[in-house]
PDB file of C-alpha atoms in Angstrom:
ATOM      1  CA  MET A 768      -0.050  -0.111   0.020  1.00 36.00           C
ATOM      2  CA  MET A 769       1.200   3.463  -0.926  1.00 38.00           C
ATOM      3  CA  ASN A 770       1.466   6.120   1.964  1.00 39.00           C
ATOM      4  CA  ALA A 771      -0.471   9.305   0.578  1.00 49.00           C
ATOM      5  CA  LYS A 772       1.821  11.559   2.840  1.00 53.00           C
ATOM      6  CA  SER A 773       4.715  13.087   0.931  1.00 62.00           C
ATOM      7  CA  ASP A 774       7.955  14.309   2.812  1.00 77.00           C
ATOM      8  CA  SER A 775       8.687  16.534  -0.300  1.00 88.00           C
ATOM      9  CA  LEU A 776       7.759  19.986  -0.946  1.00 91.00           C
ATOM     10  CA  SER A 777       7.814  21.445  -4.434  1.00 92.00           C
ATOM     11  CA  PHE A 778       9.122  24.899  -5.218  1.00 95.00           C
ATOM     12  CA  THR A 779       8.999  26.710  -8.540  1.00 95.00           C
ATOM     13  CA  LEU A 780      11.191  29.805  -8.982  1.00 95.00           C
ATOM     14  CA  ILE A 781      10.225  32.003 -11.896  1.00 96.00           C
ATOM     15  CA  GLN A 782      13.037  34.428 -13.244  1.00 95.00           C
ATOM     16  CA  THR A 783      11.854  35.994 -16.550  1.00 95.00           C
ATOM     17  CA  ASP A 784      12.201  39.294 -18.452  1.00 96.00           C
ATOM     18  CA  ILE A 785       9.788  41.738 -17.216  1.00 96.00           C
ATOM     19  CA  VAL A 786       8.182  44.347 -19.498  1.00 97.00           C
ATOM     20  CA  TRP A 787       9.308  47.584 -17.631  1.00 97.00           C
ATOM     21  CA  GLU A 788       6.474  49.246 -15.647  1.00 98.00           C
ATOM     22  CA  GLU A 789       3.589  47.474 -17.517  1.00 98.00           C
ATOM     23  CA  LYS A 790       1.533  45.585 -14.855  1.00 98.00           C
ATOM     24  CA  GLU A 791      -0.961  44.008 -17.240  1.00 98.00           C
ATOM     25  CA  LYS A 792       1.586  42.637 -19.782  1.00 98.00           C
ATOM     26  CA  ASN A 793       3.700  41.079 -16.928  1.00 98.00           C
ATOM     27  CA  LEU A 794       0.554  39.468 -15.152  1.00 98.00           C
ATOM     28  CA  GLU A 795      -0.536  38.029 -18.629  1.00 98.00           C
ATOM     29  CA  HIS A 796       3.090  36.588 -19.149  1.00 98.00           C
ATOM     30  CA  TYR A 797       3.024  35.013 -15.588  1.00 98.00           C
ATOM     31  CA  THR A 798      -0.336  33.537 -16.178  1.00 98.00           C
ATOM     32  CA  LYS A 799       0.894  31.776 -19.386  1.00 97.00           C
ATOM     33  CA  LEU A 800       4.072  30.553 -17.631  1.00 97.00           C
ATOM     34  CA  LEU A 801       2.098  29.035 -14.741  1.00 97.00           C
ATOM     35  CA  GLU A 802      -0.218  27.381 -17.129  1.00 96.00           C
ATOM     36  CA  ALA A 803       2.779  25.829 -19.021  1.00 96.00           C
ATOM     37  CA  ILE A 804       4.343  24.390 -15.881  1.00 93.00           C
ATOM     38  CA  THR A 805       3.969  20.502 -15.712  1.00 90.00           C
ATOM     39  CA  GLY A 806       4.407  18.431 -12.752  1.00 86.00           C
ATOM     40  CA  PRO A 807       4.173  19.369  -9.251  1.00 89.00           C
ATOM     41  CA  LYS A 808       3.932  23.141  -8.065  1.00 93.00           C
ATOM     42  CA  GLU A 809       3.221  23.854  -4.632  1.00 96.00           C
ATOM     43  CA  ILE A 810       5.011  26.928  -3.775  1.00 97.00           C
ATOM     44  CA  VAL A 811       5.730  29.435  -6.777  1.00 97.00           C
ATOM     45  CA  VAL A 812       8.239  32.123  -6.226  1.00 98.00           C
ATOM     46  CA  LEU A 813       7.867  35.279  -8.402  1.00 98.00           C
ATOM     47  CA  PRO A 814      10.755  37.972  -8.712  1.00 97.00           C
ATOM     48  CA  GLU A 815      11.226  41.079  -6.493  1.00 97.00           C
ATOM     49  CA  MET A 816       8.569  43.809  -7.932  1.00 98.00           C
ATOM     50  CA  PHE A 817       7.286  41.256 -10.374  1.00 98.00           C
ATOM     51  CA  SER A 818       4.548  43.182 -11.774  1.00 98.00           C
ATOM     52  CA  THR A 819       6.463  46.350 -12.613  1.00 98.00           C
ATOM     53  CA  GLY A 820      10.271  45.602 -12.459  1.00 97.00           C
ATOM     54  CA  PHE A 821      12.565  47.097  -9.787  1.00 96.00           C
ATOM     55  CA  SER A 822      11.146  50.775 -10.293  1.00 96.00           C
ATOM     56  CA  MET A 823      11.601  53.838  -8.186  1.00 96.00           C
ATOM     57  CA  ASP A 824       8.412  55.274  -9.706  1.00 97.00           C
ATOM     58  CA  ALA A 825       6.385  54.309  -6.567  1.00 97.00           C
ATOM     59  CA  GLU A 826       3.825  57.270  -6.822  1.00 97.00           C
ATOM     60  CA  ARG A 827       2.797  56.226 -10.231  1.00 97.00           C
ATOM     61  CA  LEU A 828       2.816  52.177  -9.839  1.00 98.00           C
ATOM     62  CA  ALA A 829       1.793  51.789  -6.145  1.00 98.00           C
ATOM     63  CA  GLU A 830      -1.466  49.792  -5.574  1.00 98.00           C
ATOM     64  CA  GLY A 831      -3.245  49.278  -2.481  1.00 98.00           C
ATOM     65  CA  MET A 832      -3.747  45.984  -0.762  1.00 98.00           C
ATOM     66  CA  ASP A 833      -7.073  45.789  -2.760  1.00 97.00           C
ATOM     67  CA  GLY A 834      -5.401  46.353  -6.217  1.00 98.00           C
ATOM     68  CA  ALA A 835      -5.483  44.384  -9.228  1.00 98.00           C
ATOM     69  CA  THR A 836      -2.187  42.628  -8.606  1.00 98.00           C
ATOM     70  CA  LEU A 837      -3.233  41.260  -5.193  1.00 98.00           C
ATOM     71  CA  SER A 838      -6.391  40.201  -6.824  1.00 98.00           C
ATOM     72  CA  TRP A 839      -4.522  38.439  -9.626  1.00 98.00           C
ATOM     73  CA  MET A 840      -2.429  36.790  -7.038  1.00 98.00           C
ATOM     74  CA  ARG A 841      -5.431  35.647  -4.915  1.00 98.00           C
ATOM     75  CA  ASP A 842      -7.240  34.228  -8.146  1.00 98.00           C
ATOM     76  CA  THR A 843      -4.102  32.520  -9.398  1.00 98.00           C
ATOM     77  CA  ALA A 844      -3.179  30.827  -6.274  1.00 98.00           C
ATOM     78  CA  ALA A 845      -6.761  29.521  -5.904  1.00 98.00           C
ATOM     79  CA  LYS A 846      -6.937  28.318  -9.553  1.00 98.00           C
ATOM     80  CA  HIS A 847      -3.675  26.405  -9.173  1.00 97.00           C
ATOM     81  CA  LYS A 848      -4.029  25.367  -5.560  1.00 97.00           C
ATOM     82  CA  ILE A 849      -0.626  26.747  -4.775  1.00 98.00           C
ATOM     83  CA  ILE A 850       1.078  29.174  -2.537  1.00 98.00           C
ATOM     84  CA  LEU A 851       2.141  32.172  -4.684  1.00 98.00           C
ATOM     85  CA  THR A 852       4.766  34.664  -3.452  1.00 98.00           C
ATOM     86  CA  GLY A 853       6.447  37.709  -4.691  1.00 98.00           C
ATOM     87  CA  SER A 854       7.010  41.375  -4.030  1.00 98.00           C
ATOM     88  CA  LEU A 855       5.048  44.470  -5.432  1.00 98.00           C
ATOM     89  CA  ILE A 856       4.918  48.212  -4.819  1.00 98.00           C
ATOM     90  CA  ILE A 857       2.224  49.022  -2.351  1.00 98.00           C
ATOM     91  CA  ILE A 858       0.985  52.218  -0.909  1.00 98.00           C
ATOM     92  CA  GLU A 859      -0.436  52.698   2.564  1.00 97.00           C
ATOM     93  CA  GLY A 860      -1.246  56.158   3.899  1.00 96.00           C
ATOM     94  CA  GLU A 861       1.375  58.255   2.235  1.00 96.00           C
ATOM     95  CA  LYS A 862       3.995  55.590   2.234  1.00 98.00           C
ATOM     96  CA  TYR A 863       5.367  53.300  -0.268  1.00 98.00           C
ATOM     97  CA  PHE A 864       6.536  49.682   0.429  1.00 98.00           C
ATOM     98  CA  ASN A 865       8.415  47.087  -1.509  1.00 97.00           C
ATOM     99  CA  ARG A 866       6.014  44.415   0.011  1.00 98.00           C
ATOM    100  CA  LEU A 867       6.291  40.599  -0.339  1.00 98.00           C
ATOM    101  CA  VAL A 868       2.952  38.804  -0.262  1.00 98.00           C
ATOM    102  CA  TRP A 869       2.684  35.213   0.567  1.00 98.00           C
ATOM    103  CA  MET A 870      -0.710  34.246  -0.965  1.00 98.00           C
ATOM    104  CA  GLN A 871      -2.306  30.907   0.080  1.00 98.00           C
ATOM    105  CA  PRO A 872      -4.905  29.065  -2.214  1.00 98.00           C
ATOM    106  CA  ASP A 873      -7.657  29.794   0.232  1.00 98.00           C
ATOM    107  CA  GLY A 874      -7.234  33.683  -0.203  1.00 98.00           C
ATOM    108  CA  GLN A 875      -5.395  34.240   3.074  1.00 98.00           C
ATOM    109  CA  TYR A 876      -2.239  36.106   2.859  1.00 98.00           C
ATOM    110  CA  TYR A 877       0.928  37.372   4.912  1.00 98.00           C
ATOM    111  CA  THR A 878       3.213  40.115   3.998  1.00 98.00           C
ATOM    112  CA  TYR A 879       6.739  41.323   4.742  1.00 98.00           C
ATOM    113  CA  ASP A 880       7.943  44.780   3.957  1.00 98.00           C
ATOM    114  CA  LYS A 881      11.459  44.887   2.774  1.00 97.00           C
ATOM    115  CA  ARG A 882      13.661  46.296   5.710  1.00 96.00           C
ATOM    116  CA  HIS A 883      17.052  46.672   4.092  1.00 94.00           C
ATOM    117  CA  LEU A 884      16.378  49.001   1.141  1.00 93.00           C
ATOM    118  CA  PHE A 885      18.916  49.062  -1.488  1.00 88.00           C
ATOM    119  CA  GLY A 886      20.725  52.425  -1.255  1.00 88.00           C
ATOM    120  CA  TYR A 887      22.769  52.559  -4.369  1.00 88.00           C
ATOM    121  CA  ALA A 888      19.284  52.380  -6.466  1.00 87.00           C
ATOM    122  CA  GLU A 889      17.983  55.049  -4.171  1.00 90.00           C
ATOM    123  CA  GLU A 890      15.332  52.484  -3.057  1.00 94.00           C
ATOM    124  CA  ASP A 891      15.648  53.988   0.430  1.00 93.00           C
ATOM    125  CA  SER A 892      14.542  57.306  -0.993  1.00 94.00           C
ATOM    126  CA  HIS A 893      11.357  56.063  -2.413  1.00 94.00           C
ATOM    127  CA  TYR A 894      10.304  53.262  -0.128  1.00 95.00           C
ATOM    128  CA  SER A 895       9.621  52.906   3.712  1.00 96.00           C
ATOM    129  CA  ALA A 896      11.449  49.986   5.506  1.00 95.00           C
TER     130      ALA A 896
END
């Protein structure tokens, strides 16, 4: 008899070209990449600032936690029954964050705001830790 319990965990890391500051195009691209993955995928890790690229134009590109990118993450995690994680530009109040979202397939999520901002790229001038 086979034991249904597995001691392995499948991670899928996606590193791809990003269309600079074009959220819709990037989300469409990730949707196609996820559809093409065969085999197990339990935790899918997207690049930092996956929807826009590593942009310092936070004022123009930021979304609230009810924005289109988080909705896409919620829908995608549910559809594929995966945990989907990656960071995006978030606005809260008058502050901008490079925020990692850990989206579970049931729609529950957790976040982490980047603490050690990259000074050479002036990330620390545009984002809050």
